[in-house]
Every structure is written in C-alpha cells, then in structure tokens.
Amino acid sequence: MSTTTKIFLTGATGYIGGSILTRLLAHPDRPSFELTALVRNPDAAKKLAALGVKTISGSYDDLALLTDAAAQADVVFTMVCVTVWDQLPPAQAILAGLKQRFEQTSKPPILIHTSGAGIVMDITAHGHSGAQDTYSDLDAETLASRPGKALPMAVESALVRADEEGYVRSYLITPGTIFGLAKGPLVDLGVQHKHSLQLPLFFRTFIKRGRAATIGPGLNVWPAVSYNDNADLYLRLFDAARSSSSSVGHGREGFYFAESCEYSALEIAQASGRVLHKLGVAEVREPDEFSEEQVQASFGAFWEILSSTSRARGERARAQLGWSPKEGKAELLASVEREIEELLKDSKL
C-alpha cells in the first residue's frame, strides 16, 4: 500500500454513509486519503468535489463500474441502505475488484460492510416479544449458522468466504436501529439524508393518521445505537484495520453489532404519542393498534421487519476496539421529539 490510502465509498450521501464521509474528511490522516464516492446525483457530485472528494457517476446496479472502482481501492466502505435486498451481485462485483487489487499489490485490501441486526431477528414476532435469545457478536459460530428466522445472509457469507480465501480482510458492522438527526457539512450542503429509515417511517405514519400506533401489541424489541456512536464505531474499526499490528477480528470473526440499548415498539409509540399530543397533531396521547389494512397500506411487505424482534449485544467492539457508546435509552426517547418536529417541517411526508 502506498503512502496514499485510496478509499472508495458506496452510499456516501446516505444517512450512515454521510456520517462516515464526514468523519473521514475531518480525520487527522485526511491529507493521505484519496476519497472516491459513488454518486447518482450530479448536483451532489459537484458539492462533494468542492470538498475534495472524487466522484464516480453511477449506481449500485453498475457492476462493471463497481469492480473497476474497487480494483483501485485500498479500503472500501459499502453503506447502501439495507432495504436493498438484492445486494449479492454488487457485493460480488466489489469483491472481484478487490481481488484484482490484491493481485496487483499482494496486500489484502480492507472491506468494511454495512449489515444490520436483522440478521438475528425473529421475523415471526409480529409485534409480540418473539424469540428471547440475545446474540453476541463474539459468538462467531452461531452467527455463521444464521440463527432464528433472520434476513438472508448471502452477502455476509460471500464476504466471509472472500476473507477466508485471503484476498480481502472483511469487517461487517451490524447496527441495530440508528437514532438521531444527521448533522454536519454534508447535511448543510443538502447532500446527505438527515433521517434514518426505521423509526422515521413510523413517525411519518403517526403524523399522517394523527395518532401513534403499534403493529400488534408492540412488545417486539430491537437494539439501538445513536448516529454519533455508530459513526464512532466505523472510524475506530477503520483505524484499527489499517494498523499493521492490528489483531481485531475480521471475516468469520469480523461481525460487530452496534448497540447501546434496547427498546420496544410500544415505548416508541408511547413517546411519539406524547409528542404528537404536545404539538397538537394528535388529540389522543395513548397509541392504539394499526388495523391489518393500515399496516399493509403504510408499510407494505416491510411490516414483518418493523414488527420483528432482534436481540443483539455488541461485545466485540467494546473488547477489541475500546468502543464505548455515550448515548443510550434516555437519548433514544428524547430524540423522538426532535425527529417529529423536523418531519413536521417537511411538506413531503
């Protein structure tokens, strides 16, 4: 690897990706970074160029482009929204490029991939408590066996296999629900998405119907992590992975759950109900339950994920990276009001 570290990012204008790019732009080693981002929007590309970020015009469907870009990179961050289910072909294209890079340099490039706590969820919970097992990211064998009724792990499995073959070092960050509004220069420029997906999808629906609600009784639970703590984990892992003396886990040992607390859907609905009532959006403070018709109309096929249970514990980052999240349950519940206030300013609910 040369004195210049070539970094390729996908999803750099998204909620997660923007937080990582912002941190990289402010990194002490920034002068040695060559940052390249895959971008769809020409206006966003111009704004990123003004910040010193090279851009490649294209999408996650441009497989040859992904391979070419990865073949030039020492480090790749993949941060495409986890609701894009068919990510295997793009992942395979990126791995093909990274294999070329390895053949050129004889040094395994680094791949930091965004997965999610959905890999251990009980999708049959349907608003009930669901499976009670809590999965640790230190339990590599259990994670490799795809516990419970979880999301497919085709991409994660491909990354682990590539690591085992030795031509890449893969790291898989698996956040729970990420909360908090995005802030920073990319947001100020109108480049980065300000909101996450999971909770704001509920908030928008609550605002439209004028009352908070749950899918079923809302007893399903998920782990959560703040926007800032999640970004901190990525950067700690990035710095550790670049170190020649690094012993942090990768491949099969490279799953990193990002979480600082656990919440139930009912708790979020109750907090939302209080805020909506306070702001005059809802006449009734207490949430009710969505009807089946409302669930389908509001969430479509995504409803089973939103009503699932996922229990995960991020012990690897704490033990190996010294990651210590600062924001927990109190901050999660306090963020509800700020999110709803911001969404009420948006005419495109």
XYZ file of C-alpha atoms in Angstrom:
349
model
C 0.000 0.000 0.000
C 1.386 3.408 -0.962
C 1.595 6.417 1.351
C -1.739 7.452 -0.173
C -4.693 5.422 1.071
C -7.274 5.103 -1.673
C -10.776 4.843 -0.199
C -13.902 4.013 -2.203
C -17.333 4.582 -0.644
C -20.785 3.494 -1.740
C -23.831 5.072 -0.104
C -21.762 8.120 0.847
C -24.730 10.516 0.636
C -26.963 8.334 2.800
C -27.700 8.639 6.497
C -24.939 6.241 7.553
C -22.572 6.857 4.659
C -22.648 10.608 5.080
C -21.645 10.269 8.713
C -18.607 8.201 7.723
C -17.551 10.502 4.904
C -17.863 13.481 7.254
C -15.572 11.757 9.755
C -13.063 10.865 7.044
C -12.962 14.468 5.842
C -12.088 15.566 9.385
C -9.694 12.675 10.092
C -6.148 13.546 11.221
C -4.828 11.443 8.326
C -7.045 13.186 5.773
C -4.080 14.565 3.743
C -3.074 10.980 2.922
C -6.585 9.881 1.887
C -7.821 9.807 -1.691
C -11.592 9.686 -1.228
C -13.829 8.492 -4.064
C -17.604 8.183 -3.748
C -20.183 6.514 -5.963
C -22.876 9.143 -6.579
C -26.065 9.207 -8.634
C -26.926 12.898 -8.373
C -24.824 15.324 -10.474
C -25.502 18.196 -8.078
C -24.306 16.124 -5.119
C -21.218 15.165 -7.111
C -20.342 18.845 -7.650
C -20.752 19.616 -3.958
C -18.610 16.661 -2.939
C -15.940 17.674 -5.430
C -15.796 21.074 -3.729
C -14.925 19.225 -0.512
C -12.094 17.372 -2.209
C -13.966 14.126 -2.792
C -13.628 12.446 -6.175
C -16.876 11.047 -7.522
C -17.911 8.277 -9.874
C -21.279 8.717 -11.540
C -23.332 5.567 -11.321
C -25.477 3.289 -9.207
C -25.245 0.027 -7.316
C -26.536 -1.691 -10.445
C -23.425 -0.754 -12.464
C -21.477 -3.918 -11.711
C -18.529 -3.334 -14.049
C -18.146 0.155 -12.613
C -18.106 -1.239 -9.063
C -15.434 -3.757 -9.984
C -13.238 -1.106 -11.614
C -13.587 1.268 -8.661
C -12.848 -1.433 -6.076
C -9.799 -2.549 -8.051
C -8.272 0.900 -7.414
C -9.008 0.957 -3.682
C -7.070 0.060 -0.551
C -10.218 0.429 1.575
C -13.863 0.066 0.549
C -16.842 1.159 2.644
C -20.169 -0.301 1.467
C -23.011 1.613 3.083
C -26.016 1.091 0.837
C -29.396 1.019 2.582
C -30.102 -2.455 3.981
C -33.568 -2.421 2.402
C -31.909 -3.029 -0.960
C -32.305 -6.777 -0.613
C -30.574 -7.993 -3.760
C -27.096 -6.815 -2.842
C -25.255 -10.024 -3.740
C -24.366 -9.141 -7.362
C -22.948 -5.721 -6.348
C -21.045 -7.337 -3.473
C -19.612 -9.932 -5.832
C -18.600 -7.173 -8.256
C -16.799 -5.288 -5.477
C -15.080 -8.478 -4.319
C -13.915 -9.131 -7.885
C -12.323 -5.687 -7.932
C -10.704 -6.184 -4.545
C -9.272 -9.496 -5.731
C -7.668 -7.634 -8.629
C -6.253 -5.121 -6.150
C -4.759 -7.946 -4.106
C -3.175 -9.453 -7.207
C -1.646 -6.052 -8.020
C -0.319 -5.265 -4.547
C -0.023 -8.634 -2.748
C -1.705 -6.940 0.207
C -5.334 -7.749 1.122
C -7.463 -4.611 0.832
C -9.948 -3.738 3.573
C -13.709 -4.034 3.110
C -15.979 -2.509 5.775
C -19.534 -3.583 5.004
C -22.811 -2.337 6.487
C -25.070 -5.193 7.508
C -27.734 -4.944 10.215
C -29.195 -6.540 13.324
C -31.871 -8.038 11.092
C -29.535 -10.999 10.586
C -30.584 -12.282 14.024
C -34.188 -11.113 14.133
C -37.286 -13.214 14.689
C -39.392 -12.050 11.772
C -42.395 -14.030 13.032
C -42.764 -11.914 16.191
C -45.462 -9.744 14.545
C -45.464 -7.231 17.371
C -45.104 -9.789 20.160
C -41.947 -10.397 22.180
C -40.732 -13.158 19.904
C -37.560 -15.162 20.472
C -35.774 -14.309 23.696
C -32.191 -15.253 22.762
C -29.628 -12.433 22.752
C -26.817 -12.913 20.247
C -23.265 -11.768 20.918
C -21.008 -10.769 18.033
C -18.239 -12.699 19.789
C -20.144 -15.919 19.061
C -18.862 -16.344 15.515
C -20.101 -19.907 15.064
C -23.680 -19.034 15.979
C -23.724 -16.016 13.660
C -22.351 -18.099 10.818
C -25.226 -20.548 11.212
C -27.877 -17.856 10.593
C -29.839 -18.084 13.840
C -33.600 -17.722 14.046
C -35.804 -16.554 11.205
C -33.478 -13.815 10.034
C -32.765 -11.944 6.832
C -30.776 -13.823 4.195
C -27.033 -13.550 4.760
C -25.841 -14.174 1.212
C -23.718 -11.021 1.135
C -22.259 -11.568 4.593
C -21.429 -15.182 3.703
C -19.709 -14.088 0.487
C -17.588 -11.576 2.403
C -16.584 -14.170 4.976
C -15.602 -16.636 2.238
C -13.528 -13.971 0.480
C -11.725 -13.259 3.742
C -11.042 -16.952 4.225
C -9.567 -17.101 0.715
C -7.125 -14.437 1.816
C -7.534 -11.734 -0.824
C -9.519 -9.314 1.346
C -9.980 -8.507 5.018
C -13.691 -8.095 5.564
C -15.395 -6.403 8.520
C -19.167 -6.412 8.962
C -20.782 -3.692 11.059
C -24.320 -4.702 12.035
C -26.183 -1.771 13.611
C -29.490 -2.028 15.356
C -31.928 0.861 14.939
C -29.900 4.047 14.466
C -31.464 7.133 16.016
C -30.835 10.856 15.893
C -30.762 13.517 13.195
C -27.717 13.650 10.954
C -25.659 16.821 11.246
C -22.563 18.170 9.570
C -21.287 19.764 6.368
C -22.924 17.227 4.054
C -26.322 17.871 5.615
C -25.738 21.630 5.414
C -24.943 21.281 1.705
C -28.110 19.273 1.096
C -26.092 16.199 0.096
C -26.761 13.799 2.958
C -30.045 12.282 4.134
C -30.919 13.722 7.532
C -33.164 10.913 8.763
C -32.673 7.203 9.227
C -35.226 4.769 7.834
C -36.703 2.631 10.589
C -38.160 4.994 13.195
C -38.996 7.933 10.876
C -41.111 5.548 8.818
C -43.278 5.139 11.915
C -43.164 8.850 12.768
C -44.373 9.866 9.302
C -47.224 7.364 9.536
C -48.202 8.597 13.007
C -48.309 12.183 11.765
C -50.474 11.295 8.773
C -53.022 9.350 10.835
C -52.977 11.832 13.726
C -52.204 9.216 16.327
C -49.364 6.895 17.300
C -49.875 3.150 16.974
C -48.199 -0.236 17.152
C -48.232 -3.303 14.950
C -49.882 -5.789 17.266
C -49.242 -5.040 20.948
C -45.812 -3.527 20.205
C -43.915 -5.842 22.539
C -41.251 -6.622 19.952
C -37.809 -5.258 20.795
C -34.728 -4.117 18.906
C -31.255 -2.907 19.842
C -30.499 0.741 19.131
C -27.457 2.959 18.705
C -27.111 6.687 18.191
C -25.970 8.293 14.952
C -22.764 9.537 16.569
C -21.890 6.329 18.403
C -22.435 4.304 15.247
C -20.094 6.557 13.255
C -17.523 6.304 16.026
C -17.544 2.518 15.711
C -16.892 2.676 11.962
C -13.938 5.002 12.410
C -12.431 3.033 15.274
C -12.634 -0.091 13.166
C -11.193 1.713 10.140
C -8.208 2.952 12.150
C -7.601 -0.441 13.738
C -7.878 -2.312 10.446
C -5.221 -0.081 8.845
C -2.740 -0.764 11.618
C -0.026 -3.273 10.709
C -0.165 -4.599 14.273
C -3.956 -4.907 14.334
C -5.425 -8.044 15.855
C -9.108 -7.077 15.572
C -11.374 -9.762 14.214
C -12.245 -9.980 10.530
C -14.033 -12.430 8.277
C -15.890 -15.018 10.353
C -14.654 -13.189 13.459
C -15.482 -9.819 11.945
C -19.108 -9.138 12.914
C -19.580 -6.000 15.017
C -23.034 -5.299 16.453
C -23.598 -1.587 17.065
C -25.940 -1.109 20.028
C -26.146 0.835 23.254
C -29.653 -0.021 24.481
C -32.819 -1.952 23.710
C -36.320 -0.589 23.139
C -39.791 -1.882 22.399
C -42.073 -0.654 19.638
C -44.619 0.242 22.317
C -42.130 2.550 24.071
C -41.505 4.422 20.830
C -45.236 4.687 20.127
C -45.904 5.987 23.643
C -43.136 8.585 23.371
C -44.454 9.599 19.953
C -47.995 9.881 21.271
C -46.879 12.283 23.987
C -45.004 14.421 21.466
C -47.828 14.441 18.916
C -50.303 15.457 21.599
C -47.982 18.181 22.871
C -47.566 19.573 19.351
C -51.302 19.499 18.647
C -51.056 16.800 15.970
C -52.928 14.156 17.961
C -55.997 14.545 20.122
C -55.273 11.289 21.916
C -51.985 10.786 23.729
C -52.061 6.978 24.060
C -51.278 4.854 20.985
C -53.666 2.288 19.601
C -53.015 -0.661 17.274
C -52.878 -0.434 13.492
C -55.562 -2.395 11.700
C -54.363 -5.016 9.204
C -55.421 -2.708 6.383
C -53.448 0.189 7.843
C -50.367 -1.998 8.274
C -50.420 -3.038 4.638
C -51.186 0.444 3.357
C -48.480 2.096 5.452
C -45.655 -0.434 5.398
C -46.332 -2.986 2.668
C -44.084 -6.037 2.763
C -41.754 -4.228 5.189
C -44.230 -4.663 8.057
C -42.841 -8.000 9.233
C -39.403 -6.486 9.725
C -40.849 -3.497 11.561
C -42.746 -5.828 13.886
C -39.866 -8.259 14.420
C -37.721 -8.833 17.482
C -33.934 -8.649 17.350
C -31.710 -9.031 20.385
C -28.017 -8.406 19.891
C -25.056 -7.448 22.028
C -22.029 -5.640 20.573
C -19.275 -7.106 22.722
C -16.540 -7.379 20.096
C -16.131 -3.630 19.515
C -16.123 -2.961 23.231
C -13.491 -5.630 23.877
C -11.261 -5.173 20.828
C -11.690 -1.516 19.859
C -12.419 0.166 23.181
C -15.726 1.388 21.742
C -17.837 2.925 24.493
C -21.157 4.357 23.270
C -22.182 7.571 25.005
C -25.908 7.731 24.181
C -28.445 5.183 25.360
C -32.138 4.701 26.132
C -32.737 8.187 27.535
C -31.238 9.794 24.442
C -33.207 7.482 22.160
C -36.534 8.504 23.726
C -35.524 12.180 23.799
C -34.706 12.029 20.076
C -38.336 11.242 19.220
C -39.453 14.838 19.750
C -36.654 16.306 17.642
C -37.323 13.851 14.814
C -41.055 14.544 14.763
C -40.549 18.313 14.902
C -38.186 18.098 11.943
C -40.574 15.913 9.959
C -43.422 18.333 10.581
C -41.368 20.999 8.805
C -41.154 18.743 5.768
C -44.090 19.098 3.376
C -43.182 15.753 1.730
C -44.373 13.476 4.488
